[in-house]
XYZ file of C-alpha atoms in Angstrom:
773
model
C 0.599 -16.656 11.889
C -1.132 -15.078 14.869
C -3.568 -17.463 15.938
C -5.490 -17.096 19.247
C -5.575 -20.194 21.213
C -7.054 -21.969 24.261
C -10.603 -23.020 24.672
C -12.611 -22.890 27.946
C -12.799 -20.327 30.646
C -10.372 -19.186 33.194
C -7.712 -16.565 33.281
C -7.082 -15.392 29.877
C -3.347 -14.567 29.959
C -2.181 -18.045 30.762
C -4.491 -19.832 28.373
C -3.889 -17.479 25.525
C -0.095 -17.473 25.981
C 0.161 -21.347 25.788
C -1.523 -21.654 22.443
C -0.508 -18.575 20.199
C 2.736 -18.138 18.135
C 2.634 -14.286 18.891
C 2.420 -12.818 22.425
C -1.308 -11.677 23.000
C -0.184 -8.102 23.438
C 1.344 -8.192 19.744
C -2.117 -9.316 18.551
C -4.479 -7.310 20.585
C -2.118 -4.252 20.113
C -2.778 -0.986 21.786
C -5.854 -2.039 23.780
C -5.268 0.394 26.520
C -6.230 3.218 24.132
C -9.185 1.286 22.461
C -11.967 3.584 22.018
C -14.663 1.626 19.981
C -15.422 -2.149 19.227
C -17.203 -4.152 16.640
C -17.158 -7.906 16.102
C -18.394 -10.230 13.356
C -18.721 -13.795 14.274
C -19.252 -16.347 11.644
C -19.681 -20.219 11.864
C -16.058 -20.803 12.713
C -14.163 -17.504 12.878
C -14.619 -14.384 14.789
C -13.297 -10.984 13.480
C -12.717 -8.344 16.154
C -12.517 -4.741 15.009
C -11.359 -1.703 17.291
C -10.345 1.697 16.995
C -7.465 3.250 19.150
C -5.445 6.296 19.357
C -1.773 5.651 18.872
C 0.917 7.873 20.463
C 4.045 7.962 18.424
C 7.027 10.477 18.113
C 7.233 12.902 15.291
C 10.086 15.179 14.378
C 9.023 18.825 14.208
C 11.094 21.702 12.695
C 10.804 25.226 13.780
C 12.528 28.352 12.536
C 14.798 30.169 14.841
C 14.011 33.802 15.875
C 16.778 35.608 14.029
C 16.170 39.030 15.153
C 19.296 40.735 16.075
C 21.468 37.859 15.158
C 23.987 37.087 12.423
C 22.305 34.332 10.366
C 25.422 33.315 8.537
C 27.461 32.222 11.394
C 28.993 28.802 10.377
C 27.761 26.990 13.324
C 24.322 28.127 13.003
C 21.707 25.532 11.913
C 18.989 26.948 9.753
C 16.255 25.701 12.044
C 15.729 23.648 15.330
C 14.432 20.094 15.456
C 12.246 18.797 18.370
C 10.659 15.408 18.934
C 7.105 15.504 19.943
C 4.351 13.180 20.786
C 1.527 13.037 18.367
C -1.657 11.056 18.591
C -3.217 9.442 15.423
C -6.067 7.244 14.865
C -5.662 3.405 14.017
C -8.189 0.629 13.214
C -7.275 -2.958 14.245
C -8.712 -6.008 12.947
C -7.990 -9.402 14.414
C -9.137 -12.794 13.355
C -9.294 -15.937 15.596
C -11.199 -19.261 15.702
C -14.543 -19.262 17.639
C -13.177 -21.983 19.876
C -10.892 -19.365 21.480
C -13.500 -16.649 21.685
C -13.921 -16.850 25.641
C -10.036 -16.635 26.178
C -9.657 -13.681 23.821
C -12.593 -11.751 25.398
C -10.954 -12.417 28.961
C -7.679 -11.034 27.636
C -9.355 -8.017 26.165
C -11.229 -7.487 29.460
C -8.082 -7.645 31.528
C -6.275 -5.100 29.365
C -8.964 -2.890 28.564
C -8.514 0.487 30.243
C -11.273 2.546 28.798
C -13.637 3.035 25.979
C -15.720 6.010 24.785
C -18.810 3.795 24.284
C -20.856 1.186 26.229
C -21.888 -0.548 23.037
C -20.251 -3.096 20.626
C -21.509 -3.502 17.053
C -22.014 -7.131 16.220
C -22.686 -8.760 12.960
C -22.724 -12.294 11.609
C -24.812 -15.333 12.647
C -22.664 -15.878 15.890
C -23.681 -12.412 17.182
C -26.840 -14.138 18.535
C -25.171 -17.125 19.804
C -22.461 -15.329 21.706
C -24.370 -12.104 22.683
C -24.688 -12.903 26.277
C -20.887 -13.981 26.737
C -19.658 -10.772 25.042
C -21.936 -8.586 27.265
C -20.864 -10.399 30.336
C -17.000 -10.508 29.714
C -16.836 -6.934 28.052
C -19.493 -5.169 30.015
C -20.610 -3.655 26.570
C -24.045 -3.832 25.196
C -24.362 -5.927 21.994
C -26.035 -3.950 19.188
C -26.603 -6.209 16.266
C -26.032 -5.003 12.704
C -27.425 -6.165 9.415
C -24.925 -8.608 7.935
C -25.375 -7.692 4.283
C -25.124 -3.817 5.116
C -21.940 -4.407 6.964
C -20.436 -6.504 4.251
C -21.209 -3.835 1.534
C -19.653 -0.978 3.799
C -16.728 -3.236 4.508
C -16.220 -3.933 0.622
C -16.368 -0.408 -0.347
C -14.011 0.695 2.488
C -11.351 -1.709 1.436
C -11.589 -1.069 -2.367
C -11.314 2.895 -1.639
C -8.491 2.591 0.739
C -6.358 -0.360 -0.208
C -4.979 0.283 -3.694
C -4.053 -3.571 -4.259
C -7.138 -5.059 -2.611
C -8.469 -7.032 -5.504
C -6.794 -9.854 -7.451
C -7.459 -12.266 -10.220
C -6.340 -15.994 -9.656
C -4.249 -17.458 -12.436
C -3.352 -20.991 -11.617
C -0.383 -21.519 -13.860
C 1.308 -18.267 -13.033
C 3.940 -17.934 -10.546
C 2.830 -16.373 -8.126
C -0.677 -17.062 -8.905
C -2.145 -13.829 -7.720
C -2.487 -10.889 -10.141
C -3.556 -7.579 -8.327
C -5.753 -5.123 -9.957
C -5.210 -1.461 -9.815
C -8.502 -0.054 -8.129
C -10.625 1.879 -10.626
C -10.969 5.528 -9.195
C -14.806 4.966 -9.306
C -15.373 1.590 -7.631
C -19.258 1.219 -8.573
C -21.185 -0.415 -9.867
C -20.078 -3.886 -8.980
C -21.435 -7.298 -8.191
C -20.603 -8.858 -4.618
C -20.986 -12.588 -4.350
C -20.825 -13.627 -0.810
C -20.357 -17.295 -0.050
C -21.002 -18.149 3.505
C -23.406 -20.925 4.408
C -25.350 -20.028 1.361
C -24.780 -17.627 -1.362
C -25.972 -13.931 -1.705
C -25.561 -12.099 -4.757
C -25.673 -8.266 -4.399
C -25.581 -5.528 -6.942
C -23.808 -2.478 -5.380
C -24.419 0.804 -6.997
C -23.330 3.502 -4.758
C -22.007 3.989 -1.076
C -25.436 3.595 0.191
C -27.537 1.779 -2.471
C -27.293 -1.911 -3.072
C -29.803 -4.486 -3.976
C -30.012 -8.266 -3.231
C -30.607 -9.773 -6.607
C -30.322 -13.426 -6.090
C -28.662 -16.198 -4.386
C -28.544 -19.957 -3.633
C -28.901 -22.394 -0.731
C -25.832 -24.138 -2.185
C -22.803 -22.569 -0.520
C -20.236 -23.057 1.928
C -22.495 -24.783 4.419
C -23.273 -27.276 1.759
C -19.737 -28.231 1.013
C -19.032 -28.417 4.784
C -22.124 -30.500 5.527
C -21.996 -32.794 2.702
C -18.105 -33.007 2.998
C -18.529 -34.133 6.574
C -21.276 -36.855 5.598
C -18.885 -38.120 2.930
C -15.428 -38.019 4.581
C -16.268 -37.922 8.255
C -14.256 -34.764 8.472
C -15.784 -32.343 10.664
C -13.421 -29.252 10.290
C -13.828 -26.971 7.318
C -10.121 -26.455 6.864
C -9.418 -30.046 6.910
C -12.040 -30.600 4.144
C -10.192 -28.013 2.037
C -6.853 -29.685 2.688
C -8.409 -33.133 1.620
C -9.827 -31.461 -1.549
C -6.322 -29.854 -2.382
C -4.892 -33.515 -2.485
C -7.662 -35.069 -4.364
C -8.151 -36.019 -8.042
C -11.827 -35.296 -8.938
C -11.805 -37.230 -12.380
C -11.765 -40.538 -10.226
C -15.374 -39.548 -9.099
C -16.665 -37.222 -11.770
C -17.915 -38.324 -15.042
C -16.302 -36.167 -17.783
C -17.678 -35.421 -21.397
C -15.021 -37.834 -22.658
C -16.360 -40.556 -20.456
C -19.613 -40.238 -22.306
C -18.610 -39.506 -25.787
C -14.917 -40.873 -25.928
C -13.705 -37.366 -26.513
C -14.684 -33.822 -27.019
C -18.433 -33.094 -28.079
C -17.608 -31.212 -31.366
C -21.174 -30.236 -32.162
C -21.614 -28.342 -28.719
C -18.076 -27.226 -28.552
C -17.338 -29.015 -25.314
C -13.801 -30.218 -24.457
C -13.414 -33.785 -23.344
C -12.046 -32.967 -19.928
C -15.280 -30.860 -18.869
C -17.220 -32.205 -16.071
C -20.407 -33.719 -17.467
C -21.708 -35.059 -14.173
C -20.425 -34.403 -10.668
C -20.129 -37.603 -8.715
C -21.196 -39.335 -11.875
C -18.969 -42.320 -11.624
C -19.937 -43.240 -8.121
C -23.356 -44.520 -9.167
C -21.939 -47.372 -11.391
C -18.321 -48.006 -10.298
C -18.025 -50.917 -7.776
C -15.197 -49.436 -5.722
C -14.532 -47.286 -2.663
C -13.585 -43.545 -3.286
C -10.832 -41.648 -1.253
C -11.801 -38.924 1.032
C -9.554 -36.608 -0.974
C -11.191 -37.482 -4.333
C -14.654 -36.834 -2.857
C -13.808 -33.668 -1.229
C -12.274 -32.460 -4.593
C -15.329 -33.495 -6.491
C -17.500 -31.763 -4.039
C -15.630 -28.400 -4.087
C -15.594 -28.418 -7.909
C -19.329 -29.171 -8.021
C -20.313 -26.246 -5.636
C -17.592 -23.741 -7.078
C -18.916 -24.446 -10.588
C -22.361 -23.898 -9.653
C -21.689 -20.556 -7.861
C -19.238 -19.365 -10.674
C -22.289 -20.024 -13.396
C -24.673 -18.355 -11.091
C -22.542 -15.319 -10.645
C -21.857 -15.044 -14.363
C -25.553 -15.120 -15.414
C -26.370 -12.396 -12.762
C -23.474 -10.244 -13.992
C -24.621 -10.558 -17.525
C -28.214 -9.920 -16.638
C -27.262 -6.637 -14.913
C -24.363 -5.502 -17.407
C -21.753 -5.729 -14.648
C -18.094 -6.723 -15.607
C -16.618 -6.543 -11.967
C -17.708 -9.451 -9.596
C -15.987 -9.636 -6.347
C -16.178 -12.901 -4.311
C -16.223 -12.843 -0.514
C -17.041 -14.990 2.359
C -15.016 -17.690 4.050
C -15.843 -20.380 1.548
C -13.144 -18.691 -0.629
C -10.346 -18.594 1.987
C -7.836 -17.812 -0.684
C -7.960 -21.530 -1.535
C -6.430 -22.192 -5.039
C -9.063 -24.867 -5.993
C -11.950 -22.816 -5.118
C -10.589 -19.772 -6.811
C -9.424 -21.593 -9.831
C -12.765 -23.336 -10.305
C -14.767 -20.126 -9.889
C -12.533 -18.206 -12.181
C -12.682 -21.051 -14.738
C -16.561 -21.101 -14.536
C -16.909 -17.479 -14.891
C -14.439 -17.239 -17.882
C -16.160 -20.257 -19.447
C -19.699 -19.062 -19.354
C -19.104 -15.409 -19.982
C -16.624 -16.287 -22.824
C -14.101 -14.022 -20.994
C -16.223 -10.976 -20.777
C -16.491 -11.183 -16.893
C -13.718 -11.299 -14.588
C -13.701 -13.028 -11.233
C -12.147 -10.879 -8.481
C -11.134 -11.995 -5.111
C -10.148 -9.697 -2.095
C -7.175 -9.832 0.100
C -9.178 -8.969 3.045
C -12.440 -10.728 2.175
C -12.580 -12.136 5.760
C -12.688 -8.834 7.341
C -15.610 -7.172 5.344
C -18.204 -7.776 7.953
C -15.973 -6.491 10.898
C -15.059 -3.442 9.033
C -18.785 -2.660 8.011
C -19.870 -3.152 11.528
C -17.152 -0.788 12.822
C -18.145 1.830 10.402
C -21.888 1.501 11.279
C -21.050 2.157 14.906
C -18.805 4.954 14.095
C -20.945 6.934 11.710
C -21.057 10.055 14.099
C -17.284 10.332 13.516
C -17.799 9.917 9.827
C -14.682 7.680 9.244
C -15.535 7.881 5.481
C -14.420 11.477 5.187
C -10.746 10.351 5.833
C -8.535 8.392 3.789
C -6.823 5.323 5.432
C -3.659 3.533 4.649
C -2.677 -0.177 5.368
C 0.056 -0.217 8.007
C 2.611 -2.907 6.883
C 4.208 -3.116 10.081
C 1.330 -4.232 11.927
C -0.520 -6.284 9.247
C -0.017 -10.054 8.386
C 0.412 -10.721 4.803
C -1.639 -12.890 2.322
C -0.658 -16.614 2.714
C 0.679 -18.574 -0.052
C -1.901 -20.989 -1.524
C 0.925 -23.349 -2.167
C 1.493 -25.640 0.954
C 5.013 -26.499 0.007
C 6.022 -22.858 -0.048
C 5.916 -22.120 3.700
C 4.048 -24.819 5.473
C 4.749 -23.308 8.846
C 2.879 -20.157 8.041
C 0.021 -21.853 6.392
C -2.436 -23.168 8.948
C -5.101 -21.426 6.839
C -4.525 -20.423 3.242
C -5.053 -17.062 1.760
C -6.347 -15.035 4.921
C -5.139 -12.345 7.135
C -4.779 -12.713 10.925
C -4.060 -9.034 11.425
C -4.915 -5.892 9.600
C -3.992 -2.382 10.849
C -5.190 0.703 9.016
C -3.798 4.346 9.891
C -5.928 7.306 9.565
C -4.342 9.878 7.266
C -4.528 13.475 8.111
C -6.170 14.621 4.808
C -8.326 12.825 2.122
C -6.277 11.520 -0.842
C -7.403 11.903 -4.478
C -6.097 11.492 -7.973
C -3.908 14.017 -9.474
C -6.332 15.697 -11.967
C -3.690 15.741 -14.665
C -3.544 11.906 -15.041
C -4.615 11.161 -18.628
C -6.551 8.001 -17.592
C -6.693 7.412 -13.799
C -8.471 4.057 -14.195
C -5.256 2.775 -16.207
C -2.525 4.572 -14.109
C -0.154 2.134 -12.469
C 2.520 4.077 -10.359
C 5.142 1.408 -10.259
C 7.595 0.940 -13.178
C 8.526 -2.690 -12.246
C 6.330 -5.326 -10.673
C 8.791 -7.381 -8.533
C 6.052 -9.985 -7.970
C 6.324 -10.844 -11.657
C 9.988 -10.217 -12.179
C 11.863 -12.836 -10.046
C 15.429 -11.659 -10.994
C 14.677 -8.075 -10.028
C 12.742 -9.300 -6.848
C 15.847 -11.158 -5.733
C 18.227 -8.218 -6.349
C 16.031 -5.751 -4.435
C 15.099 -8.024 -1.499
C 18.854 -8.612 -1.043
C 19.598 -4.965 -1.651
C 17.312 -4.065 1.286
C 18.619 -6.732 3.544
C 22.295 -5.565 3.022
C 21.159 -1.973 3.730
C 19.417 -2.932 6.976
C 22.773 -2.515 9.200
C 23.160 1.170 7.912
C 19.576 2.099 8.475
C 19.880 0.575 12.112
C 23.053 2.566 12.770
C 21.500 5.756 11.284
C 18.453 5.187 13.334
C 20.450 4.939 16.800
C 22.668 8.018 15.725
C 19.409 10.141 15.231
C 18.585 9.856 18.967
C 21.923 10.227 20.976
C 20.031 11.238 24.060
C 17.955 8.083 24.184
C 18.870 5.345 26.526
C 16.693 2.635 24.705
C 17.494 3.604 21.015
C 19.756 0.795 20.402
C 17.275 -1.734 21.705
C 14.425 -0.247 19.674
C 16.675 -0.149 16.626
C 17.233 -3.940 17.120
C 13.603 -4.711 17.325
C 13.050 -2.656 14.066
C 15.791 -4.626 12.418
C 14.188 -8.012 13.523
C 10.670 -6.890 12.236
C 11.867 -5.610 8.879
C 14.115 -8.597 8.439
C 11.001 -10.783 9.061
C 8.903 -8.816 6.563
C 11.683 -9.145 4.046
C 11.818 -13.028 4.495
C 7.978 -13.274 4.339
C 8.208 -11.322 0.992
C 10.828 -13.842 -0.277
C 8.285 -16.638 0.206
C 5.247 -14.733 -0.420
C 5.908 -11.834 -2.715
C 2.172 -11.080 -2.977
C 1.724 -10.621 0.713
C 0.805 -6.978 0.588
C -0.435 -6.837 -2.909
C 1.941 -6.154 -5.777
C 5.635 -6.090 -4.613
C 7.582 -3.068 -5.792
C 10.494 -1.092 -4.567
C 8.028 1.489 -3.312
C 6.373 -1.087 -1.029
C 9.667 -2.366 0.180
C 10.493 1.281 1.120
C 7.193 2.166 2.670
C 7.333 -1.000 4.693
C 10.693 0.011 6.138
C 9.328 3.534 6.982
C 6.329 1.734 8.710
C 8.544 -0.268 10.766
C 10.914 2.620 11.773
C 7.820 4.450 13.001
C 6.498 1.463 14.766
C 9.724 1.695 16.990
C 9.698 5.514 17.277
C 12.282 6.475 14.757
C 10.087 9.120 12.953
C 12.805 10.787 11.088
C 16.297 9.159 11.389
C 17.663 11.560 8.791
C 16.499 14.809 10.587
C 19.988 15.818 11.607
C 21.570 15.070 8.354
C 18.894 17.115 6.585
C 19.401 20.051 9.084
C 22.985 20.121 8.371
C 22.549 19.661 4.551
C 20.099 22.458 4.348
C 22.359 24.940 6.403
C 25.340 24.218 4.067
C 23.252 24.605 0.818
C 21.701 27.764 2.040
C 25.061 29.449 2.433
C 25.767 28.613 -1.270
C 22.676 29.726 -2.729
C 23.462 33.336 -3.549
C 26.737 32.196 -5.168
C 24.893 29.706 -7.411
C 22.207 31.937 -8.694
C 24.870 34.791 -9.226
C 26.700 32.475 -11.485
C 23.653 31.376 -13.293
C 22.477 34.963 -13.785
C 25.790 35.767 -15.343
C 25.238 33.041 -18.256
C 23.550 33.894 -21.405
C 20.045 32.524 -21.949
C 20.874 29.162 -23.541
C 23.968 28.305 -21.387
C 21.843 29.072 -18.299
C 19.081 26.665 -19.344
C 21.556 23.703 -19.589
C 23.160 24.889 -16.282
C 19.827 24.800 -14.646
C 19.004 21.325 -15.712
C 22.467 20.243 -14.641
C 21.983 21.705 -11.255
C 18.720 19.825 -10.878
C 20.445 16.496 -11.763
C 23.517 17.263 -9.744
C 21.234 18.108 -6.734
C 19.549 14.754 -7.229
C 22.760 12.936 -6.586
C 22.560 13.784 -2.862
C 20.139 11.023 -1.998
C 21.118 9.220 1.325
C 18.989 6.390 0.384
C 21.283 5.179 -2.300
C 24.277 3.195 -1.056
C 26.661 4.495 -3.967
C 26.072 8.092 -2.728
C 25.811 7.429 0.976
C 29.200 5.728 0.921
C 30.788 8.718 -0.890
C 28.968 11.316 1.542
C 30.251 9.482 4.673
C 33.753 8.977 3.215
C 34.156 12.488 1.864
C 32.626 15.263 3.867
C 33.833 17.890 1.234
C 31.918 16.236 -1.508
C 29.532 19.182 -2.674
C 27.476 20.488 -5.560
C 30.441 20.861 -8.035
C 31.611 17.450 -7.274
C 28.313 16.074 -8.016
C 28.163 17.809 -11.402
C 31.267 15.948 -12.456
C 29.930 12.668 -11.531
C 27.020 13.185 -13.993
C 27.083 11.300 -17.399
C 28.116 13.514 -20.346
C 25.579 14.218 -22.914
C 23.917 12.517 -24.771
C 22.355 11.239 -21.669
C 20.793 7.669 -21.290
C 17.290 9.331 -21.782
C 17.779 12.616 -23.439
C 14.865 15.115 -24.527
C 16.764 18.104 -23.494
C 16.826 19.501 -27.055
C 13.066 19.162 -27.421
C 12.816 20.895 -23.835
C 14.910 23.801 -24.942
C 12.878 24.374 -28.142
C 9.842 24.492 -25.880
C 11.375 27.069 -23.539
C 11.861 29.456 -26.564
C 7.986 29.347 -26.812
C 5.388 31.101 -24.692
C 5.732 30.504 -20.883
C 3.730 27.670 -19.140
C 0.806 28.926 -17.076
C 1.556 26.926 -13.999
C 4.188 24.324 -13.118
C 3.561 21.697 -10.531
C 6.966 20.487 -9.204
C 7.476 17.264 -7.089
C 10.783 17.870 -5.117
C 13.052 15.119 -3.764
C 15.900 15.442 -1.387
C 16.770 18.119 1.298
C 19.939 20.309 1.055
C 21.825 20.663 -2.179
C 18.854 19.200 -4.063
C 16.016 21.392 -3.251
C 18.048 24.525 -2.547
C 20.738 24.530 -5.303
C 18.873 22.487 -7.739
C 15.067 22.947 -7.473
C 14.924 26.567 -6.245
C 17.096 28.096 -8.840
C 14.867 26.168 -11.654
C 11.738 27.461 -9.831
C 13.197 30.909 -9.989
C 13.761 30.783 -13.650
C 10.203 29.655 -14.354
C 8.826 32.489 -12.068
C 10.840 35.070 -14.140
C 9.406 33.585 -17.321
C 5.958 34.539 -16.008
C 5.048 30.856 -14.844
C 3.387 30.348 -11.640
C 4.811 27.330 -9.398
C 3.355 24.836 -7.057
C 6.224 23.147 -5.284
C 4.996 19.961 -3.644
C 6.937 18.141 -0.905
C 6.149 15.151 1.276
C 3.902 15.481 4.182
C 5.930 13.307 6.398
C 9.711 12.281 6.530
C 11.135 9.548 4.375
C 14.952 9.142 4.122
C 16.390 12.604 3.386
C 13.534 13.790 1.372
C 12.384 17.292 2.022
C 9.308 17.719 3.905
C 6.606 20.390 3.613
C 7.513 21.920 6.763
C 11.197 21.897 5.971
C 10.493 23.445 2.682
C 8.525 26.451 4.363
C 11.643 27.340 6.444
C 14.047 26.906 3.440
C 11.760 29.103 1.224
C 11.775 31.640 4.090
C 15.406 31.904 4.211
C 15.978 31.898 0.456
C 13.209 34.603 0.230
C 15.332 36.779 2.645
C 18.345 36.488 0.199
C 16.485 36.573 -3.241
C 13.971 39.210 -4.478
C 12.507 36.945 -7.190
C 11.508 34.351 -4.500
C 10.391 36.928 -1.991
C 7.996 38.710 -4.314
C 6.570 35.371 -5.749
C 5.875 34.050 -2.340
C 4.260 37.288 -1.195
C 2.043 37.628 -4.467
C 1.210 33.745 -4.231
C 2.758 33.085 -7.621
C 4.968 30.487 -5.684
C 3.054 28.114 -3.514
C 4.318 25.511 -1.278
C 2.040 22.497 -0.603
C 2.088 19.021 0.816
C 1.621 15.881 -1.215
C 0.035 13.753 1.537
C 2.647 11.157 1.307
C 5.473 10.155 3.506
C 7.212 7.917 0.849
C 10.424 8.181 -1.077
C 8.156 7.278 -4.045
C 5.058 9.022 -5.641
C 1.505 7.491 -6.134
C -0.248 10.174 -8.271
C -3.608 8.497 -7.541
C -3.183 9.188 -3.748
C -2.352 13.035 -3.236
C -3.490 15.457 -0.872
C -6.842 16.710 -1.867
C -5.863 20.362 -1.394
C -2.937 19.952 -3.922
C -5.413 18.530 -6.484
C -7.790 21.490 -5.783
C -4.824 23.906 -6.298
C -3.733 22.104 -9.517
C -7.163 22.718 -11.005
C -7.557 26.361 -9.944
C -4.185 27.409 -11.190
C -4.571 25.428 -14.475
C -1.202 23.614 -14.128
C 0.023 22.744 -17.690
C 3.605 21.409 -16.671
C 4.460 18.588 -14.189
C 8.169 18.232 -13.127
C 8.862 14.892 -11.360
C 12.490 14.482 -10.067
C 14.395 11.794 -8.382
C 14.881 8.103 -8.857
C 12.092 7.042 -6.364
C 9.485 9.342 -8.092
C 10.554 9.414 -11.627
C 12.140 6.066 -12.182
C 10.850 3.551 -9.725
C 7.502 5.143 -10.017
C 5.840 7.159 -12.781
C 8.326 6.432 -15.632
C 5.426 5.413 -17.747
C 2.745 7.767 -16.225
C 0.799 9.320 -18.861
C -0.405 12.870 -18.073
C -2.654 15.216 -20.051
C -0.152 18.154 -19.930
C 3.592 18.512 -20.545
C 5.848 16.792 -18.165
C 9.495 16.429 -17.103
C 10.828 13.383 -15.476
C 14.391 13.584 -14.562
C 16.735 11.582 -12.284
C 20.384 10.295 -11.783
C 20.449 6.590 -11.620
C 22.435 5.892 -8.464
C 22.097 2.155 -8.431
C 24.589 0.176 -10.592
C 22.375 -2.675 -11.019
C 19.367 -0.766 -12.124
C 21.667 1.430 -14.340
C 22.843 -1.711 -16.142
C 19.283 -2.927 -16.540
C 18.315 0.231 -18.230
C 21.424 0.166 -20.421
C 23.554 2.697 -18.659
C 26.193 3.125 -15.993
C 26.142 4.605 -12.316
C 25.178 8.191 -12.513
C 23.621 7.920 -15.815
C 21.017 10.630 -16.400
C 17.148 10.452 -17.290
C 15.835 13.535 -18.795
C 12.384 12.723 -20.241
C 10.393 15.482 -21.588
C 6.998 14.330 -22.739
C 4.167 16.025 -24.571
C 0.630 14.509 -24.671
C -0.655 13.539 -28.045
C -3.121 15.732 -29.552
């Protein structure tokens, strides 16, 4: 937990260093490039937001000028790779106790090089109290923003940009957090903000919201009455007392009055009939723990009923709870969830937010940055720089649990282009990208976490080898190892730390950590070599295909796609073969494939469809570089083009493992076009279009794709989607329902997964689906 420490004035560096568990420069990261600030100061906690530019290395590919040269020389790579510096935008959010605000401001002042603005946006009650201190320390004018406007802006932002932001709390589940997939349209919703009091706001659009009610009985009431009852002055200590208490020692239950349930009214015997009801008649002392628990129940029940009544009055079924009364505390969430469920008869759901503590700071930042229009961009959570949601069970990880259920650090990276849903999803609101939820599946979770731990040495080795000229590559790779290892250990204890835990999130976290230590594309040289080798085989492969009769050719094309998909450096079973046998090639991969009938085999149905009219336009999501894209995908594309089908070939925007990137695909297509008239004319006539997905992941989230791709899919009337590869078609999208025909195909290159699916290593998935009429 990154907790800022040290109260009082004086030199910041020393006082901070003595009292925090992370070095200050790992908390206030990239301060030297900070451009704009915002701050949200509550009764006990400060949330600081700042925007910075981050310089990091990217691997760029560029086609050689081949004029007057023999392009087929064996030693000739198909393109050159250069590593360049690129500047991207990042949002940083840091939370710390108000006690340490002066030390933290001192540290920021000492390390701040330059800001574009002379103003800091401030919100929260403490914005008034600490105004002079902030202006004196940072030499920035404090511009106070409306608290509720900031909260709403912050809430809209996290709901739009963080897929697993909202969760329901289920007390008897393990783990207790159940994350919700964000609805593509987040409006309308009810926001119940529980600070000192309670504010209830109906949010209808990005800019339209209405305060519809509230209560003076809120977090401040719990704190104040709790302090009077228990003599405990600290809010968190009160919550800790409550977690150990037994409210039935203090509260009067229905059964205490009626001897059991009240059948006529349908009230169970263990319902609270009167909060603190026993204290009036019992001649005994009550423990601090029991009183704190009773008080927490009383206030949570009251808020839950109030929220439920307003939700029903305004016909809203999504109710989000925020504010620091929640704190991810299980008793609070459980009571509010129970109360909402009880009074709404299950029609309204209580939803909590992973980043509820940051809403005000995010909103204040967005208010101050309106001229840059940050909402026109999509943003993604950077797992390498963000803390995780803490466990609500004290015994799970006590050292990390000074406060439950809150973030200490959150970082969001600005993405190059806006991300939107694939228009071909049957029902975007029910689409779930991931096939297996590792948060739920303990056996699978244990296997995959161990799998990623065991693969770590190989990733470190590959990262160092990718930068032979760098003197500090080994040192940076070791830092990467430590960081990713720590993330994996956090996820063992707290699988819900970053939302639903999946194979995709484990892969993405690894990519984020590699980028953090300037390993932008560890497989760039491998891909360059593999692409060069495969290009030399292209003409031979298509000539052999063209010599086959039509029906034989269709099966050969599919087998080529599958054989190409074997070449996945992310799969240990394959990388071991590729490293030990440099001669392992396309024909050898075909021999590895399972014989038909395959594990999932819709090939007969696909063949029948091909005997019908051609598809209008096929959208193909490619997987790996080299043999996969060049000898598997492009011959398949060529056949579709020959049938009169237009093709949109979508590749990753950024690198991940040995997956082909958009920029690499442009060069590969250019080289293939020089050899093949079908591809050449299709590119020239724009019947073959190469686009980027907006993703840098080995998996595929069809709800977060490049807007340009979505526009093209609509314009061209795509009626076939082809998804290839284990990451894109098995770990994700295996159950994805589309409103057009789809082909999902992959070779299972993990023996544990193959066994779980009822197959063996190199079993084949060939899933052709037609939507129901």
